[in-house]
Each structure stands twice: as C-alpha cells, then as structure tokens.
Amino acid sequence: MSSTQGLGDQAYRQAGVDYAVLDEGKRRAVKAAVETSQHLEKRGGSVEEGSRGESAFVFTIGDQTLATVMEGLGTKSIIARAVAEEGASHFDDVAYDTVAAIINDLCCVGARPLVVSAYFATGTPDWFNREEWHQQLIEGWFEACVAAGCTWGGGESPSLSDLVNADDIELAGSAVGEIPKGRKAILGQDLADGDEIVLVASTGLHANGSSLARLIAERLDDGYAKVLPSGTTLGEALLRRSYMYSELVESILDAELPVRYLSHLTGHGFLKLMRPTYNHTYCIERLLPVPDVLDFLVAEAGMDARVAYSTFNMGHGFAIYCGKGSGVKVVEAAKKKGLEAIVAGRVESGERRIVIEPLGIEYGSDELRLGPDQ
C-alpha cells in the first residue's frame, strides 16, 4: 500500500479543505445577502431570489435579465508552478481553466456570456517578471474568452505580500451574462417526473480537487513526474484543460429543446446532481468512463466509490436535465461540439436524493447544503 492510501473520506480535510465548514460559511453569507435585495429594487430592478445558492445570481433591470458569477481556480496554479519548475509550463491551461470554471457556472442558469474580468493576485510583483509564464497566462485567458464568445473586460492584479506565496499566483474572475429576451432563468422550477439526465464528459480534474491532488503528489517518490497507465505524467494529466460547456448550452437552448436544469459538476462531485431545491429523486443508470488520472487519485487516497463520486467529477463535467425523450437530441448536440455524452438517468418523484444504480450508491439531501434555506 502506498503512503497515501488509507486517507479515505478524511483526505480532503488533510489537504486543508473542509466542505462542511465552507458550506456553512456560504449559507451565513447568503442569508445576509438576502437582506440587501431591497437596494436593487430602489433602483428599479428586482432579484430572482430563487437563484441564490445556484451557480449564478440572476436579477433584472429594465427589460433585461442578467446573471453574474464570481469564481476562482483554487490551488491548481500551484500545480502549474511546480510542473513549470520541472520544465513544462502550463499557465495558459490554468488561465483557460479559470475562465471555463466561471463560464460553466454562468451558463447553468441559461445565461449567454457577455463580459469576463480577471483577478491575478501574487505575493510579489516579481512573479510577472517570468515573462513566459505571464505571456502564457494572457494567452490562455484570451483563448478562453474567444471560446466562450465573450469580451475580456479588465481585471485586477494585486500584490499581496504575506497573504499569497511569493512563488504563486491566485487566479479568479467574474462574469456577466444575459438571459435572452423571451426566456426565463433556468433554476429547476420546471423539473418533473420522467425528465432525463444527460451527463457530459470531463477532461479529468477540471477545477476541483487540486488540494487533494497536491497532497498525493507530495507523497509520491516521482511527484508530478509519476507516469500514469496512459503514458502521460501525473502533472500533465492534472493540468489538462477543462471543457467549456457554454457553446453546447447555447446550442440546445437555441434549438428550443426542453431544458429543465443545468449543473456544473465541480466541488461535491455527483452531489451537485441534486442541487435543485425541489423534492425529486435523481436516478443514474449509466456512467461515463473514469479518466485514469482520477482513477489514480482515488486509489492513492484509498477512497471507496461513495467518497470518490462525492469528491471528484469522476469523468462527468456537466449535467443537462431535459424533457422525456429529448435526451438523445442533447447527446447528438454534444457530439457535434466534440463532447462525449450519454443519457445517464432520469428524474423521479420522491424525496430529494441521488441513486447511482451501477455502483449501489445513494446520497441524501442532508449531504448537500448550499442555499440559504438548505
């Protein structure tokens, strides 16, 4: 048994991430935020309160319905720095991943991306003297904006001595999108018994699980140079660019397919399948292949399937809930965008829970608490 096995469901806590504490903090913040809704109303707008706790916040002003989101990459940039110091720079990929994380959240409410802004925080301005790293960062952010069809509006690059490690950079950003006229925000309000769940593939880690991946790499003799069964190194596999799903979402909404809900499977893994606050059971009958990098991390951490699927995306980056009989059309639309997808399951009436039938796993609603009343 390797030195990292046996971590089990304590793995994330050992890596410095405790979702129970983080989610409680989010709920307290959301409750306070609700008290500020009146200020938008004074300016002639209104808040879509049902969007609080969702992937993006929705509000109206005049005849426009807008959505906004702020998101960060987490500690994946530390992996990029460690791998770059060994000779392979991937700062373009982590910049792209940051935008993908932002836009993938934004499109979950049915919003088309308009503007994205960047936040590059360092421990010292000297970080930007590494011209190759900085140029790659700019190129990756630019490429992601082009892929999302949105404008890079600006940003902030603070130097935070003692708060950010002098060798590292914190990547985050925000975005604004528009719900097209004639449509309403997608918040799960139309979910019904018999709806189908389409799961769309991920490229691997995406923007979730980096702290645990770093912990595992630190305990390996070869570190990020560890060669996986596919022949690629652990570092290369961890830094593989995330998929961006906004173009797929736009295409199926423009085709007027009956989309009921959209979920970006990041933190909490498959628990995000029951993010809608309504009482439904989500039954998963089929699963996509697990990328070897995630198989490796799960094995090294000694996770069982139940913990693994509530920690990583396990090869599933996005979920599209659609009307009965339309799942095949969503899968076809995904394939046209070069994305692997399957009609994986269904929505049933019943208590709020997830059942992953091939693995014999069930998760209850008490295991995912994100909104102000959850």
Short mmCIF file of C-alpha atoms in Angstrom, two decimals:
data_model
loop_
_atom_site.label_atom_id
_atom_site.label_comp_id
_atom_site.label_asym_id
_atom_site.label_seq_id
_atom_site.Cartn_x
_atom_site.Cartn_y
_atom_site.Cartn_z
CA MET A 1 0.00 0.00 0.00
CA SER A 2 1.39 3.45 -0.93
CA SER A 3 1.99 6.13 1.68
CA THR A 4 -1.16 7.96 0.61
CA GLN A 5 -3.58 5.07 0.83
CA GLY A 6 -5.91 4.96 3.80
CA LEU A 7 -6.81 8.65 3.61
CA GLY A 8 -10.40 7.71 2.76
CA ASP A 9 -13.06 10.32 3.46
CA GLN A 10 -10.59 12.28 5.60
CA ALA A 11 -8.46 13.01 2.53
CA TYR A 12 -9.84 16.42 1.76
CA ARG A 13 -9.61 17.55 5.38
CA GLN A 14 -5.95 16.52 5.45
CA ALA A 15 -5.47 18.58 2.28
CA GLY A 16 -6.87 21.63 4.10
CA VAL A 17 -10.38 21.61 2.63
CA ASP A 18 -13.41 21.00 4.85
CA TYR A 19 -16.63 21.41 2.85
CA ALA A 20 -18.82 21.19 5.94
CA VAL A 21 -17.20 24.34 7.30
CA LEU A 22 -17.06 26.08 3.91
CA ASP A 23 -20.71 25.39 3.10
CA GLU A 24 -21.88 26.63 6.50
CA GLY A 25 -19.98 29.85 5.85
CA LYS A 26 -21.64 30.18 2.44
CA ARG A 27 -25.09 29.79 3.98
CA ARG A 28 -24.42 32.52 6.53
CA ALA A 29 -23.24 34.86 3.76
CA VAL A 30 -26.28 34.13 1.58
CA LYS A 31 -28.66 34.85 4.44
CA ALA A 32 -27.02 38.23 4.93
CA ALA A 33 -27.10 38.90 1.19
CA VAL A 34 -30.87 38.42 1.06
CA GLU A 35 -31.25 41.47 3.28
CA THR A 36 -29.70 43.64 0.55
CA SER A 37 -32.23 42.79 -2.19
CA GLN A 38 -34.23 45.93 -1.40
CA HIS A 39 -31.43 48.15 -2.68
CA LEU A 40 -31.73 46.85 -6.23
CA GLU A 41 -35.49 47.36 -6.05
CA LYS A 42 -34.91 51.01 -5.17
CA ARG A 43 -33.06 51.36 -8.47
CA GLY A 44 -35.87 49.88 -10.49
CA GLY A 45 -34.61 46.32 -10.58
CA SER A 46 -35.52 43.06 -8.93
CA VAL A 47 -33.73 39.99 -7.61
CA GLU A 48 -34.53 36.47 -8.74
CA GLU A 49 -34.38 35.13 -5.18
CA GLY A 50 -34.60 31.56 -6.46
CA SER A 51 -31.12 31.98 -7.94
CA ARG A 52 -29.47 32.42 -4.55
CA GLY A 53 -27.43 29.30 -3.88
CA GLU A 54 -27.38 28.45 -7.59
CA SER A 55 -24.30 28.60 -9.82
CA ALA A 56 -25.05 32.20 -10.86
CA PHE A 57 -27.06 35.08 -9.42
CA VAL A 58 -29.93 36.38 -11.58
CA PHE A 59 -31.51 39.83 -11.50
CA THR A 60 -33.50 42.15 -13.75
CA ILE A 61 -33.01 45.81 -14.55
CA GLY A 62 -35.30 47.48 -17.04
CA ASP A 63 -36.23 44.92 -19.67
CA GLN A 64 -33.01 42.93 -19.27
CA THR A 65 -32.44 39.82 -17.21
CA LEU A 66 -28.80 39.44 -16.28
CA ALA A 67 -26.71 36.85 -14.44
CA THR A 68 -23.44 37.31 -12.63
CA VAL A 69 -20.92 34.97 -11.07
CA MET A 70 -17.55 35.10 -9.35
CA GLU A 71 -15.35 32.02 -9.28
CA GLY A 72 -11.78 31.01 -8.54
CA LEU A 73 -9.47 28.27 -9.76
CA GLY A 74 -8.41 27.16 -6.30
CA THR A 75 -4.89 25.80 -5.88
CA LYS A 76 -4.41 24.37 -9.39
CA SER A 77 -1.99 27.19 -10.21
CA ILE A 78 0.35 25.75 -7.57
CA ILE A 79 0.45 22.51 -9.58
CA ALA A 80 1.22 24.56 -12.70
CA ARG A 81 4.10 26.30 -10.94
CA ALA A 82 5.55 23.03 -9.65
CA VAL A 83 5.35 21.41 -13.09
CA ALA A 84 6.78 24.54 -14.76
CA GLU A 85 9.78 24.43 -12.44
CA GLU A 86 10.39 20.92 -13.77
CA GLY A 87 10.43 22.26 -17.33
CA ALA A 88 6.86 22.24 -18.74
CA SER A 89 4.86 25.45 -18.41
CA HIS A 90 1.07 25.22 -18.44
CA PHE A 91 -0.01 28.66 -17.26
CA ASP A 92 -2.05 29.09 -20.43
CA ASP A 93 -4.02 25.99 -19.43
CA VAL A 94 -4.78 27.11 -15.87
CA ALA A 95 -5.80 30.55 -17.14
CA TYR A 96 -8.16 28.86 -19.59
CA ASP A 97 -9.46 26.66 -16.75
CA THR A 98 -10.26 29.71 -14.64
CA VAL A 99 -12.42 31.22 -17.36
CA ALA A 100 -14.02 27.82 -18.00
CA ALA A 101 -14.93 27.49 -14.32
CA ILE A 102 -16.54 30.93 -14.40
CA ILE A 103 -18.42 30.48 -17.68
CA ASN A 104 -19.55 26.93 -16.91
CA ASP A 105 -21.23 28.26 -13.77
CA LEU A 106 -22.73 31.25 -15.59
CA CYS A 107 -24.38 29.20 -18.33
CA CYS A 108 -26.11 26.95 -15.76
CA VAL A 109 -28.92 29.49 -15.42
CA GLY A 110 -29.25 29.80 -19.19
CA ALA A 111 -27.17 32.99 -19.48
CA ARG A 112 -25.10 33.85 -22.53
CA PRO A 113 -21.65 35.17 -21.52
CA LEU A 114 -21.08 38.86 -22.22
CA VAL A 115 -18.09 40.08 -20.22
CA VAL A 116 -15.48 38.35 -18.07
CA SER A 117 -12.96 40.07 -15.78
CA ALA A 118 -9.72 38.68 -14.39
CA TYR A 119 -8.17 38.60 -10.93
CA PHE A 120 -4.46 37.71 -10.82
CA ALA A 121 -3.10 38.03 -7.25
CA THR A 122 0.56 37.43 -6.45
CA GLY A 123 2.74 37.62 -3.36
CA THR A 124 5.16 39.90 -5.13
CA PRO A 125 5.22 41.85 -8.43
CA ASP A 126 8.33 39.85 -9.33
CA TRP A 127 6.07 36.96 -10.39
CA PHE A 128 5.26 38.89 -13.57
CA ASN A 129 8.98 39.11 -14.42
CA ARG A 130 8.72 35.48 -15.51
CA GLU A 131 7.76 36.62 -18.97
CA GLU A 132 6.97 33.16 -20.37
CA TRP A 133 4.57 32.37 -17.53
CA HIS A 134 2.90 35.77 -17.72
CA GLN A 135 2.54 35.65 -21.50
CA GLN A 136 1.04 32.16 -21.30
CA LEU A 137 -1.40 33.42 -18.68
CA ILE A 138 -2.59 36.17 -21.01
CA GLU A 139 -2.81 33.81 -24.00
CA GLY A 140 -4.83 31.22 -22.10
CA TRP A 141 -7.28 33.79 -20.73
CA PHE A 142 -7.68 35.28 -24.22
CA GLU A 143 -8.27 31.87 -25.83
CA ALA A 144 -10.93 31.04 -23.25
CA CYS A 145 -12.75 34.33 -23.85
CA VAL A 146 -12.76 33.58 -27.58
CA ALA A 147 -14.06 30.05 -26.91
CA ALA A 148 -16.85 31.46 -24.73
CA GLY A 149 -17.68 34.22 -27.20
CA CYS A 150 -17.32 36.93 -24.57
CA THR A 151 -15.33 40.11 -24.03
CA TRP A 152 -12.41 40.34 -21.60
CA GLY A 153 -13.41 43.48 -19.77
CA GLY A 154 -10.45 44.07 -17.49
CA GLY A 155 -9.49 42.98 -14.02
CA GLU A 156 -7.18 43.41 -11.04
CA SER A 157 -3.60 42.26 -10.34
CA PRO A 158 -2.87 42.96 -6.67
CA SER A 159 0.41 42.16 -4.96
CA LEU A 160 -0.46 40.63 -1.59
CA SER A 161 2.72 40.18 0.38
CA ASP A 162 2.43 37.58 3.18
CA LEU A 163 -1.08 36.67 2.02
CA VAL A 164 -0.09 34.93 -1.22
CA ASN A 165 3.08 32.85 -1.54
CA ALA A 166 5.76 34.80 -3.40
CA ASP A 167 6.19 31.92 -5.88
CA ASP A 168 2.50 31.51 -6.67
CA ILE A 169 -0.43 33.28 -8.29
CA GLU A 170 -4.10 33.16 -7.35
CA LEU A 171 -6.42 33.06 -10.37
CA ALA A 172 -10.07 34.06 -10.20
CA GLY A 173 -12.57 36.23 -12.01
CA SER A 174 -16.14 37.28 -12.55
CA ALA A 175 -18.56 37.38 -15.45
CA VAL A 176 -21.85 38.91 -16.51
CA GLY A 177 -24.26 37.25 -18.91
CA GLU A 178 -27.73 37.88 -20.31
CA ILE A 179 -30.81 35.70 -20.29
CA PRO A 180 -32.17 36.26 -23.84
CA LYS A 181 -35.50 38.06 -24.06
CA GLY A 182 -38.44 35.71 -24.05
CA ARG A 183 -36.70 33.19 -21.80
CA LYS A 184 -36.61 32.78 -18.07
CA ALA A 185 -33.69 31.78 -15.90
CA ILE A 186 -33.24 28.02 -15.59
CA LEU A 187 -33.49 27.24 -11.88
CA GLY A 188 -35.09 23.80 -11.82
CA GLN A 189 -38.60 25.14 -11.38
CA ASP A 190 -39.91 23.01 -14.27
CA LEU A 191 -38.31 19.69 -13.30
CA ALA A 192 -40.80 16.84 -13.47
CA ASP A 193 -41.13 13.10 -13.05
CA GLY A 194 -39.77 11.38 -16.18
CA ASP A 195 -37.27 14.07 -17.18
CA GLU A 196 -33.98 12.71 -18.48
CA ILE A 197 -30.47 13.42 -17.19
CA VAL A 198 -27.68 13.73 -19.74
CA LEU A 199 -24.13 13.60 -18.40
CA VAL A 200 -21.36 15.23 -20.44
CA ALA A 201 -17.74 14.12 -20.11
CA SER A 202 -14.98 15.98 -18.33
CA THR A 203 -11.31 16.01 -19.32
CA GLY A 204 -10.25 14.94 -15.83
CA LEU A 205 -9.68 17.03 -12.72
CA HIS A 206 -11.12 20.30 -14.08
CA ALA A 207 -11.08 22.96 -11.33
CA ASN A 208 -11.93 20.74 -8.37
CA GLY A 209 -9.72 18.53 -6.23
CA SER A 210 -6.38 20.28 -6.68
CA SER A 211 -5.58 20.44 -2.96
CA LEU A 212 -6.02 16.69 -2.63
CA ALA A 213 -4.07 16.07 -5.84
CA ARG A 214 -1.18 18.15 -4.49
CA LEU A 215 -1.18 16.22 -1.22
CA ILE A 216 -0.97 12.94 -3.12
CA ALA A 217 1.80 14.20 -5.44
CA GLU A 218 3.86 15.35 -2.46
CA ARG A 219 3.79 11.80 -1.06
CA LEU A 220 4.87 10.12 -4.29
CA ASP A 221 8.53 9.36 -4.94
CA ASP A 222 8.19 10.66 -8.52
CA GLY A 223 5.84 13.52 -7.64
CA TYR A 224 4.21 15.09 -10.68
CA ALA A 225 6.56 13.09 -12.92
CA LYS A 226 4.73 9.87 -11.99
CA VAL A 227 3.77 8.10 -15.22
CA LEU A 228 0.13 7.02 -15.45
CA PRO A 229 -1.13 3.95 -17.37
CA SER A 230 -1.98 6.18 -20.35
CA GLY A 231 1.68 7.13 -20.65
CA THR A 232 1.24 10.75 -19.60
CA THR A 233 2.66 12.12 -16.37
CA LEU A 234 0.52 12.96 -13.36
CA GLY A 235 1.36 16.65 -13.76
CA GLU A 236 0.36 16.75 -17.42
CA ALA A 237 -2.89 14.90 -16.69
CA LEU A 238 -3.81 17.20 -13.78
CA LEU A 239 -3.27 20.27 -15.97
CA ARG A 240 -5.28 19.06 -18.93
CA ARG A 241 -7.63 21.87 -19.97
CA SER A 242 -11.21 21.73 -18.73
CA TYR A 243 -14.04 21.56 -21.19
CA MET A 244 -16.16 24.67 -21.63
CA TYR A 245 -19.86 23.83 -21.95
CA SER A 246 -21.40 27.21 -22.76
CA GLU A 247 -21.47 26.69 -26.54
CA LEU A 248 -23.31 23.39 -26.05
CA VAL A 249 -25.80 25.03 -23.69
CA GLU A 250 -26.44 27.86 -26.15
CA SER A 251 -27.00 25.40 -28.98
CA ILE A 252 -29.61 23.32 -27.18
CA LEU A 253 -31.43 26.39 -25.87
CA ASP A 254 -31.44 27.96 -29.34
CA ALA A 255 -32.86 24.66 -30.66
CA GLU A 256 -35.64 25.10 -28.07
CA LEU A 257 -35.06 21.70 -26.52
CA PRO A 258 -36.92 21.35 -23.19
CA VAL A 259 -34.05 22.04 -20.78
CA ARG A 260 -35.18 21.87 -17.14
CA TYR A 261 -31.91 22.34 -15.23
CA LEU A 262 -28.14 22.56 -15.74
CA SER A 263 -25.46 21.59 -13.23
CA HIS A 264 -21.69 22.09 -13.37
CA LEU A 265 -20.15 19.11 -11.53
CA THR A 266 -17.29 20.68 -9.61
CA GLY A 267 -16.94 20.69 -5.82
CA HIS A 268 -19.02 17.93 -4.21
CA GLY A 269 -18.91 15.83 -7.40
CA PHE A 270 -22.16 13.93 -8.01
CA LEU A 271 -23.84 15.60 -5.06
CA LYS A 272 -24.31 18.56 -7.42
CA LEU A 273 -26.88 16.45 -9.28
CA MET A 274 -29.38 17.30 -6.54
CA ARG A 275 -28.58 20.98 -6.41
CA PRO A 276 -32.20 21.89 -7.35
CA THR A 277 -34.00 22.63 -4.10
CA TYR A 278 -37.11 20.68 -5.10
CA ASN A 279 -38.09 17.20 -3.93
CA HIS A 280 -37.02 14.84 -6.69
CA THR A 281 -35.03 11.63 -6.83
CA TYR A 282 -32.23 11.56 -9.40
CA CYS A 283 -31.57 8.04 -10.65
CA ILE A 284 -28.35 7.40 -12.57
CA GLU A 285 -28.40 4.21 -14.65
CA ARG A 286 -25.25 4.68 -16.76
CA LEU A 287 -21.83 6.25 -16.21
CA LEU A 288 -19.10 7.60 -18.45
CA PRO A 289 -15.54 6.20 -18.32
CA VAL A 290 -13.35 7.49 -15.50
CA PRO A 291 -10.15 9.28 -16.68
CA ASP A 292 -7.05 7.44 -15.50
CA VAL A 293 -5.84 10.46 -13.52
CA LEU A 294 -8.97 10.34 -11.36
CA ASP A 295 -8.74 6.57 -11.00
CA PHE A 296 -5.16 7.07 -9.83
CA LEU A 297 -6.04 9.78 -7.29
CA VAL A 298 -8.91 7.71 -5.90
CA ALA A 299 -6.69 4.65 -5.49
CA GLU A 300 -3.87 6.62 -3.89
CA ALA A 301 -6.25 8.30 -1.45
CA GLY A 302 -7.85 4.96 -0.54
CA MET A 303 -11.33 6.27 -1.36
CA ASP A 304 -14.27 3.96 -1.83
CA ALA A 305 -16.71 4.71 -4.66
CA ARG A 306 -19.13 6.58 -2.42
CA VAL A 307 -16.48 9.06 -1.30
CA ALA A 308 -14.91 9.30 -4.76
CA TYR A 309 -18.16 10.25 -6.51
CA SER A 310 -18.93 12.91 -3.92
CA THR A 311 -15.42 14.38 -4.20
CA PHE A 312 -14.36 14.30 -7.86
CA ASN A 313 -16.36 14.61 -11.07
CA MET A 314 -15.20 11.06 -12.00
CA GLY A 315 -15.27 11.86 -15.72
CA HIS A 316 -18.57 13.79 -15.69
CA GLY A 317 -18.22 17.56 -16.04
CA PHE A 318 -21.75 18.76 -16.69
CA ALA A 319 -25.34 17.57 -16.29
CA ILE A 320 -28.27 18.57 -18.51
CA TYR A 321 -31.78 17.75 -17.32
CA CYS A 322 -34.26 17.72 -20.18
CA GLY A 323 -37.79 16.62 -21.02
CA LYS A 324 -38.56 12.95 -21.54
CA GLY A 325 -37.46 11.75 -24.98
CA SER A 326 -35.17 14.73 -25.69
CA GLY A 327 -32.01 13.32 -24.12
CA VAL A 328 -30.90 11.72 -27.39
CA LYS A 329 -31.03 15.11 -29.13
CA VAL A 330 -28.92 16.66 -26.36
CA VAL A 331 -26.35 13.85 -26.76
CA GLU A 332 -26.28 14.46 -30.52
CA ALA A 333 -25.74 18.20 -29.92
CA ALA A 334 -22.85 17.38 -27.57
CA LYS A 335 -21.20 15.12 -30.13
CA LYS A 336 -21.38 17.92 -32.71
CA LYS A 337 -19.34 20.01 -30.26
CA GLY A 338 -16.79 17.21 -29.81
CA LEU A 339 -18.10 16.24 -26.36
CA GLU A 340 -18.88 12.71 -25.21
CA ALA A 341 -22.29 12.45 -23.54
CA ILE A 342 -24.86 9.84 -22.56
CA VAL A 343 -28.48 9.72 -21.45
CA ALA A 344 -27.45 8.63 -17.98
CA GLY A 345 -30.62 8.63 -15.92
CA ARG A 346 -33.96 10.09 -15.03
CA VAL A 347 -35.83 12.28 -12.58
CA GLU A 348 -38.43 10.58 -10.40
CA SER A 349 -40.94 11.87 -7.90
CA GLY A 350 -39.90 11.25 -4.33
CA GLU A 351 -37.56 12.51 -1.67
CA ARG A 352 -34.57 14.60 -2.67
CA ARG A 353 -31.74 12.13 -3.18
CA ILE A 354 -29.37 10.62 -5.73
CA VAL A 355 -29.20 6.94 -6.58
CA ILE A 356 -26.24 5.74 -8.67
CA GLU A 357 -27.60 2.36 -9.64
CA PRO A 358 -24.47 0.78 -11.25
CA LEU A 359 -22.50 1.42 -8.04
CA GLY A 360 -25.25 0.79 -5.50
CA ILE A 361 -24.70 4.26 -4.01
CA GLU A 362 -27.30 6.62 -2.57
CA TYR A 363 -26.85 10.17 -1.30
CA GLY A 364 -29.44 12.03 0.78
CA SER A 365 -30.34 15.71 0.69
CA ASP A 366 -28.61 16.33 4.01
CA GLU A 367 -25.27 15.71 2.26
CA LEU A 368 -25.51 18.83 0.06
CA ARG A 369 -26.35 22.14 1.68
CA LEU A 370 -25.73 25.20 -0.48
CA GLY A 371 -28.68 27.61 -0.45
CA PRO A 372 -29.90 29.91 2.33
CA ASP A 373 -32.61 27.51 3.46
CA GLN A 374 -30.85 24.20 2.87
#
